[in-house]
Amino acid sequence: MDESWTAAGTPDFEVAGLLLAAGGGRRLGGRPKALLRHRGGLLVERAAAALRAGGCTRVLVVLGAAADRVRREATLPGCALVDNPAWTEGMGTSLRTGLDALAASGDPPGAALVTLVDQPGVSAAAVARVRHAYTSPTSLAAAAYDGHRGHPVLLGAAHWAGVTASARGDRGARGYLAAHGAALTLVECSDVADPRDIDTAADLARLDSL
């Protein structure tokens, strides 16, 4: 893992950003989503900047497809980069890789705030709102868009083992969140963010509006 972050504050009260950026863009003709360009930058740069601007004191970026190119071409100050060698198996493996890396760090944070590189409409304002739902390592929260759960998702450290045990394929934390709905705080973000993915060539036309 490339460690370029500096932890700040007391770890139990720290929320770290976790950016899943490993996808190969299969439905985009094999164009890695992290390297898609938008408004003069790369999607991975935009997503990492939103996490930092939203108050995450450190950011871990999980890479997969074209990881070497991302390292060469992306400017990601204050971020740590970790490779997911099993990225082709789905987003669940990237989530496990990121949470395992945070847990193994010398001073693991109290929570991870998870975002996806292919959702450029998820703003720093949405990050900040969900981050403010953190009260302890048992916290569990997610952005909501007109009442429907989306990203960012805040996973208190007490939940990491359960999430990594259940994350499979492209499901990520979905099953775990569904099973723990009574403990989940939904934070409405539809007025400050757009949760739609950039998955297909048709979706690329929306980038200019985000």
Tab-separated table of C-alpha atoms in Angstrom, residues 84 86-96 166-174:
chain	number	residue	atom	x	y	z
A	84	ASN	CA	-7.268	-5.108	-5.246
A	86	ALA	CA	-9.364	-9.624	-7.357
A	87	TRP	CA	-11.149	-6.558	-8.755
A	88	THR	CA	-12.665	-8.537	-11.663
A	89	GLU	CA	-14.773	-10.473	-9.136
A	90	GLY	CA	-16.788	-7.372	-8.259
A	91	MET	CA	-17.076	-4.378	-5.984
A	92	GLY	CA	-17.409	-6.553	-2.896
A	93	THR	CA	-13.742	-7.507	-3.151
A	94	SER	CA	-12.734	-3.846	-3.307
A	95	LEU	CA	-14.769	-3.067	-0.214
A	96	ARG	CA	-13.120	-5.945	1.638
A	166	SER	CA	-20.970	-10.638	3.658
A	167	ALA	CA	-19.554	-8.609	0.746
A	168	ARG	CA	-19.731	-10.737	-2.389
A	169	GLY	CA	-19.592	-9.929	-6.097
A	170	ASP	CA	-21.046	-6.506	-6.801
A	171	ARG	CA	-23.181	-6.451	-3.670
A	172	GLY	CA	-20.719	-4.639	-1.413
A	173	ALA	CA	-22.387	-3.774	1.892
A	174	ARG	CA	-25.943	-4.072	0.539
